[in-house]
Tab-separated table of C-alpha atoms (C1' of nucleotides) and ligand atoms in Angstrom:
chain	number	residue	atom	x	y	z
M	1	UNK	CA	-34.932	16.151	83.853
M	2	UNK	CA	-33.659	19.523	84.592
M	3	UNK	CA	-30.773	19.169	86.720
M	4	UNK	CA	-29.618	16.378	84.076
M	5	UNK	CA	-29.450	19.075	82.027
M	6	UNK	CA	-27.789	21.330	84.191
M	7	UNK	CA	-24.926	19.042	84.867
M	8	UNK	CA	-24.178	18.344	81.089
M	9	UNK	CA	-24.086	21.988	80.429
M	10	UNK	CA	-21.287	22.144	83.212
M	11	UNK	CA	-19.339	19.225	80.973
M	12	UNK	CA	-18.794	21.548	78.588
M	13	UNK	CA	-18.586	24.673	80.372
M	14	UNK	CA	-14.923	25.286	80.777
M	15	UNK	CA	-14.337	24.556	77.177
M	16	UNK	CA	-16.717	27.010	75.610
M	17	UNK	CA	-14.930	29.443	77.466
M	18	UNK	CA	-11.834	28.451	76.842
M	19	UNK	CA	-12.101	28.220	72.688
M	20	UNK	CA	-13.683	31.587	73.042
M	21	UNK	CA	-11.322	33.211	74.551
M	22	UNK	CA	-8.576	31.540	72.341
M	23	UNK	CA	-10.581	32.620	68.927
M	24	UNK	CA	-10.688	35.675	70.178
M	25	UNK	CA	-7.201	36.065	71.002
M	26	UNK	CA	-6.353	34.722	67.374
M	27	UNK	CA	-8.170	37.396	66.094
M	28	UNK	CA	-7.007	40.088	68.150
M	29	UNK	CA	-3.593	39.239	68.438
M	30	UNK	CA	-2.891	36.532	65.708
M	31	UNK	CA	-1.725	34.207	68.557
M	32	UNK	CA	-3.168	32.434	71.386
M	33	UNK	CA	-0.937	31.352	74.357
M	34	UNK	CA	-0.902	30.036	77.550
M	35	UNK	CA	-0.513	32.683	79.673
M	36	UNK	CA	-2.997	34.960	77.923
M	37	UNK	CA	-5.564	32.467	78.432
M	38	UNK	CA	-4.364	31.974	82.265
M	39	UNK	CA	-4.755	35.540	82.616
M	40	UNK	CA	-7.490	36.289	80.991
M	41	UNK	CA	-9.271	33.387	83.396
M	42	UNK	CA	-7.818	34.975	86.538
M	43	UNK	CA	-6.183	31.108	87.168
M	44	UNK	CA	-2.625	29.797	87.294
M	45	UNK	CA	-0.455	29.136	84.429
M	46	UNK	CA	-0.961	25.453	85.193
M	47	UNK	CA	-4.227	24.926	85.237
M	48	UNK	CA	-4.628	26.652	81.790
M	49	UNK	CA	-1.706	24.450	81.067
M	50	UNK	CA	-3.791	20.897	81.980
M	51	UNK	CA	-6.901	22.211	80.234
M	52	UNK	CA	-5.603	22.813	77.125
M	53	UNK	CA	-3.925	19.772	77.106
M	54	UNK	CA	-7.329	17.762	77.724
M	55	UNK	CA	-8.736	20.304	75.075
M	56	UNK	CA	-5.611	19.121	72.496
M	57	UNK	CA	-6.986	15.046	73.368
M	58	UNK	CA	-10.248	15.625	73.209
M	59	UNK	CA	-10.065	17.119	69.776
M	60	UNK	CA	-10.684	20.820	69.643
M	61	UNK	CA	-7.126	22.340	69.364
M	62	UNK	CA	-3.672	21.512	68.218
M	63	UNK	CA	-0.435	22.558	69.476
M	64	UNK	CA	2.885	21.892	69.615
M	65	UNK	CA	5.696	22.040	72.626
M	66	UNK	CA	6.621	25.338	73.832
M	67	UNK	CA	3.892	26.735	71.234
M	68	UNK	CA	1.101	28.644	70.750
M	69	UNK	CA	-2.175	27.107	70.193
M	70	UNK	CA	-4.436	26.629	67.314
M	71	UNK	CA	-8.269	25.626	66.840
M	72	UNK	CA	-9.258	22.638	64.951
M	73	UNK	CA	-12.308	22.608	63.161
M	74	UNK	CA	-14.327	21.044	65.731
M	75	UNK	CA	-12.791	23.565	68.040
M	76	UNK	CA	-13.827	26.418	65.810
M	77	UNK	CA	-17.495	25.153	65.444
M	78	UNK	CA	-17.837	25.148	69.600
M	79	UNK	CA	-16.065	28.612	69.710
M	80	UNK	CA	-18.388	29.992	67.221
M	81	UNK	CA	-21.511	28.977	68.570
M	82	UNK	CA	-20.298	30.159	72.126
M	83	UNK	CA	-19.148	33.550	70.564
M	84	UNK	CA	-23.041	33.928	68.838
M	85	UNK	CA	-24.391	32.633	72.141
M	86	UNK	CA	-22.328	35.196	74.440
M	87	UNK	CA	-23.499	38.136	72.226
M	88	UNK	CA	-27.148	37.472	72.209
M	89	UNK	CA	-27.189	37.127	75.952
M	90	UNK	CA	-24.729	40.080	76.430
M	91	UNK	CA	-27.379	42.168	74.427
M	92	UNK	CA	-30.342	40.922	76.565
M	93	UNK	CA	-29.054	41.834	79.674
M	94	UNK	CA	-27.934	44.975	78.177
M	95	UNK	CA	-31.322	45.293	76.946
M	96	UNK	CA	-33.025	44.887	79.744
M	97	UNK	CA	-31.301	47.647	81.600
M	98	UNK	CA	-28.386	46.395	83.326
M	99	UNK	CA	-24.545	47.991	83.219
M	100	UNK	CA	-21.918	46.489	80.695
M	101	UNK	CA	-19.679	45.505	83.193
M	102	UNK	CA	-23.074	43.797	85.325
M	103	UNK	CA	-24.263	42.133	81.807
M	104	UNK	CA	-20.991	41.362	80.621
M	105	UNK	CA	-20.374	38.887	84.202
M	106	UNK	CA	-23.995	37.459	84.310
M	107	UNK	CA	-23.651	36.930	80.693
M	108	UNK	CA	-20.788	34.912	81.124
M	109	UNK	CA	-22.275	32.209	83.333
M	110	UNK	CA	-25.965	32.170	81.979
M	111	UNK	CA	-24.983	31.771	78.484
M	112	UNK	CA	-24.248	28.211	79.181
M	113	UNK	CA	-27.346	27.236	80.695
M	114	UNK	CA	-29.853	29.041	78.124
M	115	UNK	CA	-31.593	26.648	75.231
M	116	UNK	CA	-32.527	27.412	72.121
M	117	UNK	CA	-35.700	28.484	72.627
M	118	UNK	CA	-34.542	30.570	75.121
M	119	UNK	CA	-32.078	32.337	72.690
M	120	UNK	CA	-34.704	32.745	70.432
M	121	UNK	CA	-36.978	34.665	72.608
M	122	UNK	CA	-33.418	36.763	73.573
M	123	UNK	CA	-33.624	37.138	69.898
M	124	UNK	CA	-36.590	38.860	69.377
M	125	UNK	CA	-36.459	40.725	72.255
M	126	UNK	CA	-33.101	42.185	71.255
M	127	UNK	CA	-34.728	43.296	68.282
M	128	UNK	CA	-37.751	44.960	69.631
M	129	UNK	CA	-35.956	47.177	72.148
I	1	UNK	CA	-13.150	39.739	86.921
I	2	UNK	CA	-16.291	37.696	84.978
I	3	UNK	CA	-14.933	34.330	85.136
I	4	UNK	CA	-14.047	34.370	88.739
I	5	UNK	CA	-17.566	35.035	89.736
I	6	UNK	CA	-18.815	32.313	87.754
I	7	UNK	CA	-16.582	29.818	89.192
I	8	UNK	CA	-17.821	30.696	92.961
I	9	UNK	CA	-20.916	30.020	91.874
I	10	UNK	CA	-19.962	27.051	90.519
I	11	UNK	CA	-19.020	26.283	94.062
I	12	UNK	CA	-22.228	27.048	95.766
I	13	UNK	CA	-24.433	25.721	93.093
I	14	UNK	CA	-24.726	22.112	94.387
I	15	UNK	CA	-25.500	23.232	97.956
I	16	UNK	CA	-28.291	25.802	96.255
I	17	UNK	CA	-29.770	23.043	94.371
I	18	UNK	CA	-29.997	20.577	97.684
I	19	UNK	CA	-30.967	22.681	100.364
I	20	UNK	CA	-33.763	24.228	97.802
I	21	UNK	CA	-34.942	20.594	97.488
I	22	UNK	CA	-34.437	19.556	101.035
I	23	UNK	CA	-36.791	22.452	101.710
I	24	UNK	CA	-39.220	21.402	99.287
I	25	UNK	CA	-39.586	17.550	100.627
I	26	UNK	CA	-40.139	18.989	104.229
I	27	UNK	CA	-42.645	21.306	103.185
I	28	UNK	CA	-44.417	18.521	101.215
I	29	UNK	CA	-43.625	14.854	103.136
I	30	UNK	CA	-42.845	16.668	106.134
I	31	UNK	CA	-39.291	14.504	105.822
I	32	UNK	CA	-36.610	14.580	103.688
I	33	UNK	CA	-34.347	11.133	102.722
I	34	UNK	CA	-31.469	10.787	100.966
I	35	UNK	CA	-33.645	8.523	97.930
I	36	UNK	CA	-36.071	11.421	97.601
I	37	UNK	CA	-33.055	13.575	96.981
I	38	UNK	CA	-31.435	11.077	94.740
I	39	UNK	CA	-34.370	10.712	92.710
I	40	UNK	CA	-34.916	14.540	92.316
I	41	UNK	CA	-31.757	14.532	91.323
I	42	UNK	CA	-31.376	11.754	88.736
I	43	UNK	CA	-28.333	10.714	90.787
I	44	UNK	CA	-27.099	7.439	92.411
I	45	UNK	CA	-27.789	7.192	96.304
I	46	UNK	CA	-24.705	7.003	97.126
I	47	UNK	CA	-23.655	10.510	95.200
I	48	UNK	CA	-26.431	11.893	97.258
I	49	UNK	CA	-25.238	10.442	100.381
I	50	UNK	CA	-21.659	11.680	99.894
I	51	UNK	CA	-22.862	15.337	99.440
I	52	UNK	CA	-25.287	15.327	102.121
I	53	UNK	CA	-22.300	14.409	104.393
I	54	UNK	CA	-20.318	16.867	102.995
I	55	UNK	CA	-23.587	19.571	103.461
I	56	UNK	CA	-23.717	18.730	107.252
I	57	UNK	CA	-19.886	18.906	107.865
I	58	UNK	CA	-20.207	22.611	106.447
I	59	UNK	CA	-23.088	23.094	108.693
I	60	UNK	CA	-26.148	23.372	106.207
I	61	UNK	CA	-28.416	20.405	107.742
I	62	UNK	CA	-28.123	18.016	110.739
I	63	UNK	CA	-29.028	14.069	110.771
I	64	UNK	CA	-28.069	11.320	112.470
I	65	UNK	CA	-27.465	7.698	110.913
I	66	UNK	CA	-30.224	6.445	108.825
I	67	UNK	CA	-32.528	8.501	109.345
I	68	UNK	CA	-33.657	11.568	107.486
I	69	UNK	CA	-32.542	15.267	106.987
I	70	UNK	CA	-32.907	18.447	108.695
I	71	UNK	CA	-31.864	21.855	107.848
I	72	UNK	CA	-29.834	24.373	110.182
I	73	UNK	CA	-30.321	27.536	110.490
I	74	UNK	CA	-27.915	28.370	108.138
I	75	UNK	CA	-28.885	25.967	105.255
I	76	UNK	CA	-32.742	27.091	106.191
I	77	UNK	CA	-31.318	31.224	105.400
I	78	UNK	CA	-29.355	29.908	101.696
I	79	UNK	CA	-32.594	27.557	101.074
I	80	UNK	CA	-34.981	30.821	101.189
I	81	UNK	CA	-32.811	32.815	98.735
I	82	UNK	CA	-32.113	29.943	96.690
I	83	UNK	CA	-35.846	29.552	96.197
I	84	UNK	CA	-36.933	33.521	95.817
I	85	UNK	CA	-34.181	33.603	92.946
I	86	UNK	CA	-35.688	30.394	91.243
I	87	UNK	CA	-39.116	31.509	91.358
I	88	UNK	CA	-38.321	35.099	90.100
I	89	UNK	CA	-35.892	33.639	87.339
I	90	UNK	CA	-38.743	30.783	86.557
I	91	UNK	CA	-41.131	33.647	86.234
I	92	UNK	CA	-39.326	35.981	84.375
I	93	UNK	CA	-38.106	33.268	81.455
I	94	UNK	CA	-42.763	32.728	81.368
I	95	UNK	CA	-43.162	36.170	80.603
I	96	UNK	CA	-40.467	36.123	78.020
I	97	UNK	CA	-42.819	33.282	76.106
I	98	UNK	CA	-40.997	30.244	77.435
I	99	UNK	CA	-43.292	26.668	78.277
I	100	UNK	CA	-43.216	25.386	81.713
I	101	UNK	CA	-40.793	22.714	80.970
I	102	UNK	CA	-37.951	24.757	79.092
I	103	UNK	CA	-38.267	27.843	81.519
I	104	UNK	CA	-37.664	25.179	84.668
I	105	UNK	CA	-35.077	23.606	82.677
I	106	UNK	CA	-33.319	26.846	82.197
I	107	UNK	CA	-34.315	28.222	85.749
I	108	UNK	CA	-32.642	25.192	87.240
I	109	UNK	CA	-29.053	26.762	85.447
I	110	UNK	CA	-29.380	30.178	85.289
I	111	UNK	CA	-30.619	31.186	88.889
I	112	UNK	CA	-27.173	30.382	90.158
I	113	UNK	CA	-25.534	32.921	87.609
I	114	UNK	CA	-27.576	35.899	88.005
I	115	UNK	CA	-26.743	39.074	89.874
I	116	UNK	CA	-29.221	41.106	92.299
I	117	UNK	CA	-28.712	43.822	90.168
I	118	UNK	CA	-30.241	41.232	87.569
I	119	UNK	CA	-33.088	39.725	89.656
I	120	UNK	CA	-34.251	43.048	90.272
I	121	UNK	CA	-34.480	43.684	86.477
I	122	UNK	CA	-36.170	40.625	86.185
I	123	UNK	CA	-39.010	41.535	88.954
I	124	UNK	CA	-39.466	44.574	87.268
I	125	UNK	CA	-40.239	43.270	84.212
I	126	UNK	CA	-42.337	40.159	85.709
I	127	UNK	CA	-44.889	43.240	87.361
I	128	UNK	CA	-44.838	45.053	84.047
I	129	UNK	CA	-45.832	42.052	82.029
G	1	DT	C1'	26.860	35.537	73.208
G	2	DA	C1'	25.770	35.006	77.903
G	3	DA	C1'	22.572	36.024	81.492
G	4	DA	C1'	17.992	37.234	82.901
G	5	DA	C1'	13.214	36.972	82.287
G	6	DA	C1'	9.204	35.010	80.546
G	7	DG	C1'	6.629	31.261	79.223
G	8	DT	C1'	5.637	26.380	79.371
G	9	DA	C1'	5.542	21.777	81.407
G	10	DT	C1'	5.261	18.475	85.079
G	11	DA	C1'	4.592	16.579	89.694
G	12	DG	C1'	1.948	16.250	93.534
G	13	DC	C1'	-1.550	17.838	96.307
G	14	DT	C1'	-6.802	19.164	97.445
G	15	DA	C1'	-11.801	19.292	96.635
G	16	DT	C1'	-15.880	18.103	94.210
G	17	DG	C1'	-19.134	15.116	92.135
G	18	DG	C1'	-20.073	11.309	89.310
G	19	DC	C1'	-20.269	5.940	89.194
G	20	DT	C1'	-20.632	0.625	90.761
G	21	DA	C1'	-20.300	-2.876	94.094
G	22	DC	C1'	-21.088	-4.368	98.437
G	23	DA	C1'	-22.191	-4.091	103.516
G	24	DT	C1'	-25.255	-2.676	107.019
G	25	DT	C1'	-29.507	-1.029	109.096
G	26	DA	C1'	-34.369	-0.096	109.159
G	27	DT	C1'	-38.868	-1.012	107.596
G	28	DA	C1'	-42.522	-3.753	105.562
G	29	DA	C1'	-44.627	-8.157	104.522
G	30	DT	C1'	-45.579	-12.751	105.425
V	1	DA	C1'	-40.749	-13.432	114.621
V	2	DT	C1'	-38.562	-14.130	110.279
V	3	DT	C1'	-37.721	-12.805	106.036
V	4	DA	C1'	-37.657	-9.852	102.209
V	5	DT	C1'	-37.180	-5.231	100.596
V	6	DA	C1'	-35.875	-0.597	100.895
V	7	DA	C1'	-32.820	2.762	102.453
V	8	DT	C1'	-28.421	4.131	103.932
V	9	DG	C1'	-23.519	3.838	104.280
V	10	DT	C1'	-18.777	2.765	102.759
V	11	DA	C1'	-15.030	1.652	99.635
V	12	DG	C1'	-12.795	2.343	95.599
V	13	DC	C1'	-12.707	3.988	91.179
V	14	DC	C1'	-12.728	8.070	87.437
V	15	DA	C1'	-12.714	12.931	85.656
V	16	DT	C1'	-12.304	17.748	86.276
V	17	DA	C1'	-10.398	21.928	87.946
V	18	DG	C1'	-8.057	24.404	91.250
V	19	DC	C1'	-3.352	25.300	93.697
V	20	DT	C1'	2.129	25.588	94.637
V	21	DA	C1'	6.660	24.290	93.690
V	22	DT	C1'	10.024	23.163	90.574
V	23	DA	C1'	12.135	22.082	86.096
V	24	DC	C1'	12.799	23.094	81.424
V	25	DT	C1'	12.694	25.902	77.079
V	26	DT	C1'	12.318	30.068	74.587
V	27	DT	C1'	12.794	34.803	74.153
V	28	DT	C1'	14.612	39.106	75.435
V	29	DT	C1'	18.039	42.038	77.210
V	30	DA	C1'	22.357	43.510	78.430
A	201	LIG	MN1	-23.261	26.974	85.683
A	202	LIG	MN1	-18.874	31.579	80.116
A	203	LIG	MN1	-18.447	33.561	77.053
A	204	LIG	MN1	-30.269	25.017	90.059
DNA sequence: TAAAAAGTATAGCTATGGCTACATTATAAT
DNA sequence: ATTATAATGTAGCCATAGCTATACTTTTTA
């Protein structure tokens, strides 16, 4: 069923987002904290604040007290296949004519909610154009 | 900011999804119950029957007690776009080589995330192919 | 080093959408 | 007409993600 499908993507939704946006902040900065990722979202401190501690129990980062935050491995393996997915659908929408900043917020929504076949035509499309 | 725009449409999403299929069961039965919608769905009644009341307390559809659903004006206006962007998003994920079932499946998620400026690349490219 | 600022944590609230269990009403069958 | 079934409604639970206000810790600045 469809909308089955729909809702399980929305599980998982928030955290995607949130271990790529911490990835990328340990790349670009060496550190990922709390208010980074707060701002970055456009949401309160606290809110970041209870995600990443469901995040920390569920099993994708670790962090201590007062700390920044670090990925585990399972963390890492979500982040990187939401980091590949991001890009190919980025480049789609770029592909098919659209504005960086137009692509970039469509991109950011639909990339959770494409399969794999899906990124695979993306794919090839990317390619040919 | 790309996050907060996928978050309101988070919001609206759930009403989309409804109204499109409240629509759908009075163009078809000519009625539309709470167990059709449920069904659709793949939810418990009593999900569907919670939503519903919260649709008709934000003025999308009318019904009284036990008996079956009607859309206002206003849920009748987001019902029409919420369909014309599902059929062009359906559409456009065909043309890009998709079967029936994963291009509904990934209709069902994506129409909610894509911009006009995006739809209208879509059309485009649904007349040119 | 002491004070100010920044960052983090927690409490308590709202809204949404899931669920099961159970009560009530309406409809269909006997 | 009664009874059985189907549909609807309600209550009470959970999880998630928002928010503000307030407390605590760490870092920076004076
Ligand atoms: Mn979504
Ligand atoms: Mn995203
Ligand atoms: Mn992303
Ligand atoms: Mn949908």
């Amino acid at each position: 069923m469809s909308f089955k499908k729909v809702r399980d993507a929305h599980k998982t939704e928030n955290t995607e987002d949130y271990l790529e946006i911490i990835a990328d902040l340990l790349n670009s900065k060496g550190e990922a904290r709390i208010v980074d990722i707060a701002n970055h979202l456009g949401i309160a401190q606290a809110t970041a604040n209870k995600t990443i501690r469901r995040l920390q129990y569920q099993g994708y980062i670790k962090k201590e007290p007062y700390r920044s935050i670090f990925l585990t491995l399972k963390g890492q393996e979500l982040a990187s296949i939401s980091k590949k997915k991001h890009i190919i659908v980025l480049t789609f929408l770029k592909k098919l004519g659209l504005d960086s900043k137009t692509a970039e917020a469509d991109a950011e929504g639909i990339e959770h909610h494409v399969s794999d076949k899906t990124l695979k035509k993306m794919e090839k499309f990317n390619k040919k154009n």
